[in-house]
Coordinates of C-alpha atoms in Angstrom, one line a residue:
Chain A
X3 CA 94.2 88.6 86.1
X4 CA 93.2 91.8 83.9
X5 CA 90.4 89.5 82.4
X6 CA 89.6 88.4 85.9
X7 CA 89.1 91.7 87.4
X8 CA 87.6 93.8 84.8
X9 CA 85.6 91.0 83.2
X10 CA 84.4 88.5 86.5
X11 CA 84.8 90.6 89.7
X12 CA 84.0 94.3 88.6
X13 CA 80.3 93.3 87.0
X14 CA 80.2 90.8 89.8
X15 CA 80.1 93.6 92.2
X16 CA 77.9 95.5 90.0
X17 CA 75.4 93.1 90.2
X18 CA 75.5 92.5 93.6
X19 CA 75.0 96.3 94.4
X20 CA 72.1 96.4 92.2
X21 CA 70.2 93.7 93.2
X22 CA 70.8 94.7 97.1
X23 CA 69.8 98.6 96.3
X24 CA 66.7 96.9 94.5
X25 CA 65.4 95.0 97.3
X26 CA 66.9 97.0 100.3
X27 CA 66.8 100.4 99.4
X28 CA 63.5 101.1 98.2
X29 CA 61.3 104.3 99.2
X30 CA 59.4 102.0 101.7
X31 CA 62.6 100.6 103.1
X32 CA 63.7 104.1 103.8
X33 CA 60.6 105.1 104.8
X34 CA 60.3 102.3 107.3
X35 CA 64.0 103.2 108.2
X36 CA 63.8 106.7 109.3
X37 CA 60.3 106.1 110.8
X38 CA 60.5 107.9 114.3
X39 CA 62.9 110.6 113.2
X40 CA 60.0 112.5 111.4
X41 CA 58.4 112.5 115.2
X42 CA 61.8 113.7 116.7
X43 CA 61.9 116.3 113.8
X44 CA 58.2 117.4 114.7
X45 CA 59.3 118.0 118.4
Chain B
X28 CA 114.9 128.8 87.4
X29 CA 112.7 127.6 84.3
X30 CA 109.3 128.5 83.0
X31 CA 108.0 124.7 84.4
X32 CA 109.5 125.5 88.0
X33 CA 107.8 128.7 88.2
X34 CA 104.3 127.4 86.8
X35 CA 104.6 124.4 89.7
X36 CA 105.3 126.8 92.6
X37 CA 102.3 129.5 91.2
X38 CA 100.4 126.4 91.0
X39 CA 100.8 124.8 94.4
X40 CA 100.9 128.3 95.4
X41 CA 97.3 128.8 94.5
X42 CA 96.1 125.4 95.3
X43 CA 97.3 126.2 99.3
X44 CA 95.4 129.1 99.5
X45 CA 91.7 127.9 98.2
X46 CA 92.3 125.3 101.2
X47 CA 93.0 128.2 103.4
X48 CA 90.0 130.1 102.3
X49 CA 87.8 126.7 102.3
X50 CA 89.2 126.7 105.8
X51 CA 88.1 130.4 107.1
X52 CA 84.6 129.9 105.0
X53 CA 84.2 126.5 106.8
X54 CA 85.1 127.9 110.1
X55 CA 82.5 130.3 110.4
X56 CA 79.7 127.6 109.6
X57 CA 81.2 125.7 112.3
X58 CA 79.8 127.4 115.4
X59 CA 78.4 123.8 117.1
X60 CA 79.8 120.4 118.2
X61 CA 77.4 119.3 115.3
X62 CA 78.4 121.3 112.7
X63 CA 82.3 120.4 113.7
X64 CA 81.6 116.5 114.0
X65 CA 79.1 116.0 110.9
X66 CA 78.9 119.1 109.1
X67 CA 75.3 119.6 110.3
X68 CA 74.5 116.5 108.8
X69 CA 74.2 118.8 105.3
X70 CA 76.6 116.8 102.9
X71 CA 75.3 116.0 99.5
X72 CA 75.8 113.0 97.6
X73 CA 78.7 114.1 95.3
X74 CA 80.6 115.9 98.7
X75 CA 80.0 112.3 100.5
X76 CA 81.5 110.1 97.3
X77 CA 84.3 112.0 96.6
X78 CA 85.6 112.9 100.5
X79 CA 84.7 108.7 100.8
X80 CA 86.6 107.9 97.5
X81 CA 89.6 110.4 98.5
X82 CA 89.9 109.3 102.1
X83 CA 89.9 106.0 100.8
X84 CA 93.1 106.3 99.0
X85 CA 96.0 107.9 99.9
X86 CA 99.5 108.2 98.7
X87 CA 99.8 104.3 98.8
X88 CA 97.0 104.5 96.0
X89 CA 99.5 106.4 93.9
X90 CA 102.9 105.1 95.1
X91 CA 103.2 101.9 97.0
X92 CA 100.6 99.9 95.1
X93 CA 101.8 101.0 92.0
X94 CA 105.0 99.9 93.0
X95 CA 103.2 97.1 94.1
X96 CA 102.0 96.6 90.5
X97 CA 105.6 97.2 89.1
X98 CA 107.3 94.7 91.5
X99 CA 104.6 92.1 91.0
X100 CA 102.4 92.2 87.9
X101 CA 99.2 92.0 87.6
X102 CA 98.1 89.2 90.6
X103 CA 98.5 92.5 92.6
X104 CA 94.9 93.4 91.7
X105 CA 93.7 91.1 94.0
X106 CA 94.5 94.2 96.6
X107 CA 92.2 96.3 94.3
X108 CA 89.6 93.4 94.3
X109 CA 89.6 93.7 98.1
X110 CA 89.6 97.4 97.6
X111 CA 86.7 97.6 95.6
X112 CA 84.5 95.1 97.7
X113 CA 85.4 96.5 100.9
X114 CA 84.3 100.3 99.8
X115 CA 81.0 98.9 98.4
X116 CA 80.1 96.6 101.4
X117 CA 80.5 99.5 103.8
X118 CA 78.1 102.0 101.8
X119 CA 75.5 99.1 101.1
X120 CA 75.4 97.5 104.0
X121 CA 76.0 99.7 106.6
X122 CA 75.2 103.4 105.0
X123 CA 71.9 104.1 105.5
X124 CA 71.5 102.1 108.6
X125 CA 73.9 103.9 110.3
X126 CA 73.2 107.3 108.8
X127 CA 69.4 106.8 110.6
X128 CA 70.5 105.0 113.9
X129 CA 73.1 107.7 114.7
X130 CA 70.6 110.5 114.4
X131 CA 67.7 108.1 116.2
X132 CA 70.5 107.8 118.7
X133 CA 71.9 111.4 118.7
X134 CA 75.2 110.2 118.2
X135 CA 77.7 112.6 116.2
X136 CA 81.3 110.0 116.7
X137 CA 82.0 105.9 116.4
X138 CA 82.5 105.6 119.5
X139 CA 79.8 107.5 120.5
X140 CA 77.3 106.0 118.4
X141 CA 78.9 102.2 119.8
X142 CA 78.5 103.7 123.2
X143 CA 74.8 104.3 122.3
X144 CA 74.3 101.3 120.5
X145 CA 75.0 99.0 123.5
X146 CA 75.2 101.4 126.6
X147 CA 78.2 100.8 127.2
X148 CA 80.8 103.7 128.3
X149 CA 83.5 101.6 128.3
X150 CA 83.3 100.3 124.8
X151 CA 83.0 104.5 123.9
X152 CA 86.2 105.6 125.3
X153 CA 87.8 101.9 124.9
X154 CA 87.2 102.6 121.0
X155 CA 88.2 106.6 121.2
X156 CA 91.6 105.3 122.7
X157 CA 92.2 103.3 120.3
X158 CA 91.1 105.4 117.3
X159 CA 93.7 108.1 119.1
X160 CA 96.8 105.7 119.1
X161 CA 96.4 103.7 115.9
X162 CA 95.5 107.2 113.7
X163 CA 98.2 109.6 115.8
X164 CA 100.6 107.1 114.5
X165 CA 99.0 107.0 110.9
X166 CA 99.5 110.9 110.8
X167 CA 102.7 111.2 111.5
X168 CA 103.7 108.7 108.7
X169 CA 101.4 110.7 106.4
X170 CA 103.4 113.9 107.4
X171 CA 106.7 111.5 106.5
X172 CA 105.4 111.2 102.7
X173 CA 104.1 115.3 102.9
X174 CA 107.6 116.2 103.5
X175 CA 109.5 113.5 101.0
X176 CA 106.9 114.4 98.3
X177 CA 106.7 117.9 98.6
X178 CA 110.8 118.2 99.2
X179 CA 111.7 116.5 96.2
X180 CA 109.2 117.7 93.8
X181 CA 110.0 121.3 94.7
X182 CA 113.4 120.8 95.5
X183 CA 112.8 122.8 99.2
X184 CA 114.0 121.4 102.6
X185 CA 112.0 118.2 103.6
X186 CA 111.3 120.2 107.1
X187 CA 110.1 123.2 105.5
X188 CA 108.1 121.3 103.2
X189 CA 106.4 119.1 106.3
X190 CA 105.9 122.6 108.3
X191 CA 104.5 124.5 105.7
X192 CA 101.6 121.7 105.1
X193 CA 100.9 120.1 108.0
X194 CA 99.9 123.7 109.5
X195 CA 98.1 124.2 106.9
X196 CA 95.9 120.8 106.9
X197 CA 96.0 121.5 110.8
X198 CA 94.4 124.8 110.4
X199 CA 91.9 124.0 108.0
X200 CA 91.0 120.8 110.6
X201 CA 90.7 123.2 113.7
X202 CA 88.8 125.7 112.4
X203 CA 86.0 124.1 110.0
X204 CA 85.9 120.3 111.6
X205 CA 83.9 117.9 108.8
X206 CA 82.9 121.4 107.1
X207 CA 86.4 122.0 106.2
X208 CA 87.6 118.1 105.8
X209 CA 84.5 117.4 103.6
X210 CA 85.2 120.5 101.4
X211 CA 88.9 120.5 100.7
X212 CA 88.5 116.8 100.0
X213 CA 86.2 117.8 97.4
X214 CA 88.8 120.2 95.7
X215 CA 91.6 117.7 96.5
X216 CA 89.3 114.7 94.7
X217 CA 89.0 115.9 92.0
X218 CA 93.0 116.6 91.3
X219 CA 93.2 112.9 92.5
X220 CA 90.6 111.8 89.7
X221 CA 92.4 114.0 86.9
X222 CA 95.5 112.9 86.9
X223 CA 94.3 109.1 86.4
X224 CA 92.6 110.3 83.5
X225 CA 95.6 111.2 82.4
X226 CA 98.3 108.4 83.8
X227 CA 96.7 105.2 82.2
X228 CA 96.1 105.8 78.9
X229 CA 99.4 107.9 78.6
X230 CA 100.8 104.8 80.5
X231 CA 99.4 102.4 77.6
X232 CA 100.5 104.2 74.8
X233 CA 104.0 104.7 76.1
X234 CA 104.4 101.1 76.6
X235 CA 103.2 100.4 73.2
X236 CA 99.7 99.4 74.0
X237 CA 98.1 97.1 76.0
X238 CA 98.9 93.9 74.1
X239 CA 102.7 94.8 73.9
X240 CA 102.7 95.7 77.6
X241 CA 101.5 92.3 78.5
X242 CA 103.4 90.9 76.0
X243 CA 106.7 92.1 77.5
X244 CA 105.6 92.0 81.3
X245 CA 105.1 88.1 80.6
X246 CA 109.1 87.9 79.3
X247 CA 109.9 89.4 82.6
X248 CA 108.1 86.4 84.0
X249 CA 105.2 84.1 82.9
X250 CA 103.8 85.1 86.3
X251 CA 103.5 88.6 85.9
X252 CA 100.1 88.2 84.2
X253 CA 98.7 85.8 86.2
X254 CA 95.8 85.5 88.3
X255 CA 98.1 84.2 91.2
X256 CA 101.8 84.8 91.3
X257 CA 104.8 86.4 92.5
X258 CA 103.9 85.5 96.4
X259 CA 100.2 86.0 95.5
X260 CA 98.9 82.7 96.6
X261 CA 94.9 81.7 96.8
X262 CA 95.3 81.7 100.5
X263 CA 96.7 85.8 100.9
X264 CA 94.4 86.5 98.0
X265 CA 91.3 85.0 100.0
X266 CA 92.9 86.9 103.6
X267 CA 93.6 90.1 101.5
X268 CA 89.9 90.5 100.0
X269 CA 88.2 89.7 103.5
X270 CA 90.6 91.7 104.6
X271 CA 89.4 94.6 102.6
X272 CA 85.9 93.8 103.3
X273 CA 85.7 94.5 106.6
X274 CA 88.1 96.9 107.3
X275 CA 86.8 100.1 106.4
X276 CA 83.4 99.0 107.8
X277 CA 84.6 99.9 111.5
X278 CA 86.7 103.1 110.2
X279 CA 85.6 105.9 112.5
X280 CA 86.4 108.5 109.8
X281 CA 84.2 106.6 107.3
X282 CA 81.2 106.3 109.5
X283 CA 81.1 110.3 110.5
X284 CA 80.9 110.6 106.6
X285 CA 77.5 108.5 107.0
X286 CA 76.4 110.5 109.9
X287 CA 76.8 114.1 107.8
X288 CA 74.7 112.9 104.6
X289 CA 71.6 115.0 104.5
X290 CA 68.9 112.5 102.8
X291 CA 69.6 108.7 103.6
X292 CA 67.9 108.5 100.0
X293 CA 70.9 109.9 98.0
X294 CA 73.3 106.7 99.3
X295 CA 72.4 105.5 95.5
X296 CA 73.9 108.4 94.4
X297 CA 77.1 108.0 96.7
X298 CA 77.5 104.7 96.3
X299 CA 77.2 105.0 92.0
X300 CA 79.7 108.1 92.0
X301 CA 81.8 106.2 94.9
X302 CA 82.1 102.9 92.6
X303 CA 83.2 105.5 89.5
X304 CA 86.2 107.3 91.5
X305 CA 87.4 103.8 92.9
X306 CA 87.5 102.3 89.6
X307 CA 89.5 105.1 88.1
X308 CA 91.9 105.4 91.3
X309 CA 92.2 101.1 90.6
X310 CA 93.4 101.4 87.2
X311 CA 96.4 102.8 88.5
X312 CA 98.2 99.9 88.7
X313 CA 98.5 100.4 84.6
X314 CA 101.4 103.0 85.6
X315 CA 103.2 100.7 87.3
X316 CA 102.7 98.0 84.9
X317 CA 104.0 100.7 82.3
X318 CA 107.0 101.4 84.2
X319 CA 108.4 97.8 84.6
X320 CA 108.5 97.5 81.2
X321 CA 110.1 100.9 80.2
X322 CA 112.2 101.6 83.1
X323 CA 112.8 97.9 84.8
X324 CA 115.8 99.2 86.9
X325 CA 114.2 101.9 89.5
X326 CA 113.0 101.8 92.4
X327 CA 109.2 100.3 92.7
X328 CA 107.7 103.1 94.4
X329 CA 109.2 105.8 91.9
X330 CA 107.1 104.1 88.9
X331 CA 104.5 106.5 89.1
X332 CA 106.7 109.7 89.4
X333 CA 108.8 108.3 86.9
X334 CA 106.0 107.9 84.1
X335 CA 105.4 111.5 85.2
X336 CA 108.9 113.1 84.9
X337 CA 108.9 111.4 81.4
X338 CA 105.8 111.1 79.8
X339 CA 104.0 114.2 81.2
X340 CA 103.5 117.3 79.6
X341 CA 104.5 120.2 81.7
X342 CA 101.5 121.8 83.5
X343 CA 99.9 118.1 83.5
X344 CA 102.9 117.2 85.4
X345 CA 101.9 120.4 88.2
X346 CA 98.4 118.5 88.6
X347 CA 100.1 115.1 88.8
X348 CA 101.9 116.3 92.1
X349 CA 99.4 118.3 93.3
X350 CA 97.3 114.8 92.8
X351 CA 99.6 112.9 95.1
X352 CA 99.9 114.9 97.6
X353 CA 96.4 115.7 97.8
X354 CA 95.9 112.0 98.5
X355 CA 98.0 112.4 101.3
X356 CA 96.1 115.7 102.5
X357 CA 92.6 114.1 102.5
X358 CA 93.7 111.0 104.4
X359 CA 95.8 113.4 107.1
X360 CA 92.5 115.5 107.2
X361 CA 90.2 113.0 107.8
X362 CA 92.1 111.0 110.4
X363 CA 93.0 114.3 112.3
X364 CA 89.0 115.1 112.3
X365 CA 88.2 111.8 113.9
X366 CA 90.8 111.9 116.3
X367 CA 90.1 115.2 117.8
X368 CA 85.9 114.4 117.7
X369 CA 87.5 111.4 119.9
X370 CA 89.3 113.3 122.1
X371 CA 87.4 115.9 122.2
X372 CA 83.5 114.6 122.2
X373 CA 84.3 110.7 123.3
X374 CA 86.9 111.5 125.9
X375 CA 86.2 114.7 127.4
X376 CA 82.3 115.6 126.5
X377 CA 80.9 112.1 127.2
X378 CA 83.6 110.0 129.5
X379 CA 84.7 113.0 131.6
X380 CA 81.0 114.8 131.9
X381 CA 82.0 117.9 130.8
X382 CA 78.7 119.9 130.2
X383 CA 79.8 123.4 128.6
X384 CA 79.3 122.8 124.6
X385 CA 81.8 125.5 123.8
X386 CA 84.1 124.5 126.1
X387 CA 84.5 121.2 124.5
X388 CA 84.2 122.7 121.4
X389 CA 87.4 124.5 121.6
X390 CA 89.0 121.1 123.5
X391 CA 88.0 119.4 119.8
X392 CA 89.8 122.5 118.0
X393 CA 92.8 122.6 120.6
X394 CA 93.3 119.3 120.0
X395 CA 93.2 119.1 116.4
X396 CA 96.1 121.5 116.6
X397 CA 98.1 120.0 119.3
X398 CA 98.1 116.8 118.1
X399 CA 98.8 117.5 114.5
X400 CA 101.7 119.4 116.4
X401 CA 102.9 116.2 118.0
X402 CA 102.5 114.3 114.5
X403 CA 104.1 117.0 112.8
X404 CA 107.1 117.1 115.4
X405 CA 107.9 113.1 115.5
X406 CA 107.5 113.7 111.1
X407 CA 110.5 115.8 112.1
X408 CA 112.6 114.7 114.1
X409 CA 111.4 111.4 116.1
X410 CA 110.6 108.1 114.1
X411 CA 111.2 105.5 116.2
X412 CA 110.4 101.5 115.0
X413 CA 107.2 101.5 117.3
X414 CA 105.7 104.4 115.5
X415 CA 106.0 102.9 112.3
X416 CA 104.8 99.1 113.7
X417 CA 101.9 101.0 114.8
X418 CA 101.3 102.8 111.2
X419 CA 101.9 99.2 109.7
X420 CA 98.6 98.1 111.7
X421 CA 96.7 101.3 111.9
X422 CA 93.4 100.4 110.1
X423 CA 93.5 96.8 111.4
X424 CA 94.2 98.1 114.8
X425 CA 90.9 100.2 115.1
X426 CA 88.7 97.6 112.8
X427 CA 89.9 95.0 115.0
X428 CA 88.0 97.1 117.9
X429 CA 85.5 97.9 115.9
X430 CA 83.9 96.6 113.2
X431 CA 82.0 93.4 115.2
X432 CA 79.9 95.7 117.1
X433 CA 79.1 98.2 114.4
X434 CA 78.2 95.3 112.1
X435 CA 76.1 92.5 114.0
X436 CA 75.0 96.2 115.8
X437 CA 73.1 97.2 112.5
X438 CA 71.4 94.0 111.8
X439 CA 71.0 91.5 114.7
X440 CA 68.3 92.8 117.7
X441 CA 69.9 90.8 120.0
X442 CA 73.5 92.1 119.6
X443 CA 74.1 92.9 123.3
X444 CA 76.6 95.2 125.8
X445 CA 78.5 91.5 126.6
X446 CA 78.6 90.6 123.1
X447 CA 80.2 93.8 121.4
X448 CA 82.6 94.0 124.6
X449 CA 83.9 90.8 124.2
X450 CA 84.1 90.9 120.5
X451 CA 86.6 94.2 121.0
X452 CA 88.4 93.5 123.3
X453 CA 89.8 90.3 123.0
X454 CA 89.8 90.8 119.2
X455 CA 92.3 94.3 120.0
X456 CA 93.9 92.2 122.5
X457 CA 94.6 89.6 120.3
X458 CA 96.0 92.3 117.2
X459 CA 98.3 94.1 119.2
X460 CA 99.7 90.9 120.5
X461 CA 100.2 89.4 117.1
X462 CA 101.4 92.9 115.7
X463 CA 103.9 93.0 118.8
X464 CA 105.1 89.3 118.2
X465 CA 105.7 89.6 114.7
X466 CA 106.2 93.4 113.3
X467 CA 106.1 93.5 109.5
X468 CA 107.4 90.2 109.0
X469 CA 104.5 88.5 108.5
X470 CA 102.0 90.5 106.1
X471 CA 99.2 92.3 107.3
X472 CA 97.1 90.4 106.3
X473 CA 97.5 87.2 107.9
X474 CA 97.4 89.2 111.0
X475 CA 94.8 91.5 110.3
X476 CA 91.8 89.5 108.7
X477 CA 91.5 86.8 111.8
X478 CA 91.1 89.6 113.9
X479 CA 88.6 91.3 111.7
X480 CA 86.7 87.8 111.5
X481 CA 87.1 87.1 115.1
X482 CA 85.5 90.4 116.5
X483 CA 82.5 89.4 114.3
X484 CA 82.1 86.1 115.5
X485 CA 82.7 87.2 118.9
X486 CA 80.2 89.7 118.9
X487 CA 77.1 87.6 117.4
X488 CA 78.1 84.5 119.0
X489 CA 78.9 86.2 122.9
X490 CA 75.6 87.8 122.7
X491 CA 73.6 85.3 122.3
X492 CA 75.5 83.5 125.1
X493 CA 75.6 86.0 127.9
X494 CA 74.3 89.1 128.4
X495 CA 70.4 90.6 127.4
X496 CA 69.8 92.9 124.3
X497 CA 68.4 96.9 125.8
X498 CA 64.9 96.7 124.5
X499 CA 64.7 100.5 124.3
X500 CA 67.6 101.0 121.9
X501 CA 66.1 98.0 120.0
X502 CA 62.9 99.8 119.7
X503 CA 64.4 103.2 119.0
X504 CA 66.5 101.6 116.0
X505 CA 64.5 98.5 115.2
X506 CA 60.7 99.7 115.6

């Protein structure tokens, strides 16, 4: 089980959280994200 | 009394009053309904991860699961595979979203921001009633392990010990709101970080080192190192990592820490330093694993305090205590804070209509204190077996109202009023019922997770059945 979670799961979720951040969390996707609330800040 | 007594008392003596003064600082930045609910929205990245991260864990962290891990080996660590995944999800798939929506939607609470999601009043105080009932109960348990902790360590009356903290925590709570909670977590984090650094490898060494640990854990059983064992079977280990999944993702207390972030570009940041304190808080199981092998005869949940009391050197030993009961404090803090934003914001600001922004705003306060005052009095003198079946499904019990319509809310346009209604309330319907029928004999899991899973279902699948989307929220948040 040690080998399981240290070896398999932990740089499972690793990966998965970099390749999400890669593809959804990019400047444009925040940009396109808190589009609207530069409007609301403006007013 | 010895040299070590007096160093734990100066210590804890100190460590009390920098949470008071974080409590009078945080109370004079705390002047708005804003500023109590989400700190202004002003938290940085390493405030976020380590009030997440500390929340997150509480004494159970510390005691129960390393009991767990002392009682059962190492197929335990399928709790701390759910763990990991279901702090992660949360931050990656919900963070930013809802950090943006609730300020698109001027929403400061859950139930707020899933009244605004769906215009529906009646899922906002639906939810805040819930969140009141299920976290009351969680309190006054918490208050339970304060006293126990605090009275044994210190050797000073277990009612003493509960009234000397709980006012305290319920101070700091009333008078800075997320200010204060975010803050002292930060102090209380970082005891709760330190002492792992010290527990596991002390832990290894003491047992002779990894390979001689397993070693002898697998004479106590062959099953003791195994992926599944010891009642750990691949069905609980699948219910127990969905489970963890989705629980935390309809936590009220973790989405006002999503709200108060200042730039929705530092959630790399959180989530990075929030994956690092989770680890280390996951690794220690090692104590308990320690523990069975040097000291197989005491009690499960002492196997941490044990490896303390023996392996410790003095003034790490101070920290060590400090550590646990700071895991307690961050998790009473944080469920206190949303309650009262519930009662206070949900309840009386938005249900009941009440206009005058300071008037609620010493509601929220008043009730921060009166209902840590109830906690703190059933921690003293009123337990009865309700209380603690409601503490046995506290998280589940507010997930199971919540997390289908903040979910399918973030990413599906046509998650509708109907959709997150029905999803709610038949999933709460259906927990309570289950958690009334069955108590704590059967594992919260197997009651738990369908619940979870069904208010998800419920929620995409109802609204695409019955009920229309409101295309002005969908534009606000959607574009």
């Amino acid at each position: 089980m040690g080998i399981f979670y240290y070896v398999i799961n932990l740089p499972l979720l690793l990966v998965f959280s970099i390749l999400h951040m890669n593809k959804f969390w990019t400047e444009e996707k925040f940009d396109s994200l808190s589009k609207g609330l530069e409007k609301e800040d403006e007013k | 009394m010895g040299a070590n007594s007096i160093m734990m008392y100066l210590g804890m003596g100190a460590f009390l009053i920098v949470l008071l003064v974080i409590g009078l600082k945080a109370g004079k930045k705390t002047t708005t309904l804003d500023s109590f609910a989400v700190a202004g929205r002003s938290f940085g990245p390493f405030v976020l991860a380590i009030t997440i991260t500390s929340t997150y864990g509480s004494a159970s962290s510390y005691l129960g699961l390393a009991g767990m891990a002392f009682k059962s080996g190492w197929p335990m660590m399928w709790i701390w595979v759910g763990c990991m995944w279901g702090i992660v999800l949360p931050i990656l798939l919900l963070g930013p979203k809802m950090r943006v929506f609730s300020q698109k939607l001027k929403s400061t609470t859950m139930p707020d921001y899933i009244a605004k999601r769906y215009d529906s009043s009646f899922l906002r105080t639906f939810s805040a009633v819930v969140t009141v009932i299920f976290y009351t109960a969680n309190i006054v348990a918490q208050f339970r392990g304060v006293g126990v902790l605090i009275g044994t360590a210190f050797n000073i009356d277990y009612k003493l010990a509960v009234v000397i903290f709980g006012s305290i925590i319920i101070f700091y709570c009333a008078a800075g709101g997320l200010y204060a909670v975010g803050w002292t977590d930060a102090v209380q984090g970082i005891f709760m970080m330190l002492i792992i650094v010290f527990l596991v490898p002390i832990s290894i060494k003491a047992s002779g080192g990894l390979a001689e640990m397993n070693m002898r854990l697998r004479e106590i059983s062959p099953e003791m190192t195994r992926v599944f064992g010891n009642g750990y079977t691949p069905l609980l280990a699948l219910f127990i990592v969905v489970f963890y999944s989705l629980l935390q993702m309809g936590q009220p207390n973790i989405g006002s820490r999503f709200f108060a972030l200042k730039n929705v570009k530092d959630f790399k940041k959180v989530l990075i330093l929030t994956l690092f304190g989770t680890l280390l808080m996951s690794s220690v199981p090692w104590a308990g694993f320690a523990a069975r092998t040097l000291f197989p005869e005491i009690t499960p949940d002492y196997a941490v305090p044990t490896m303390i009391m023996n392996y410790f050197p003095s003034l790490i030993a101070v920290i060590a205590v400090i550590a646990i009961m700071c895991a307690m404090m961050t998790t009473i803090d944080g469920l206190l804070h949303s309650i009262s934003t519930s009662i206070g914001l949900d309840i009386v600001r938005d249900s009941m209509g009440e206009k005058d922004e300071k008037k609620v705003l010493n509601i929220t306060r008043g009730s921060t204190i009166i209902v840590g005052l109830l906690a703190m009095i059933c921690a003293l003198f009123w337990y009865p077996p309700f209380l603690s079946m409601l503490v046995f499904g506290a998280l589940a019990g507010v997930g199971s109202c919540t997390v289908g319509p903040i979910l399918v809310g973030v990413f599906d346009k046509k998650a509708n009023r109907v959709g997150a209604t029905a999803g709610a309330v038949v999933s709460e319907l259906l927990f309570c019922g289950l958690l009334i029928g069955f108590g704590s004999s059967v594992s919260i899991f197997y009651i738990g997770t369908p619940c979870l899973v069904l208010n998800i279902i419920l929620t995409f699948v109802v609204s695409r059945l019955a009920g229309k989307p409101d295309k002005e929220i969908v534009a606000i948040l959607f574009g």
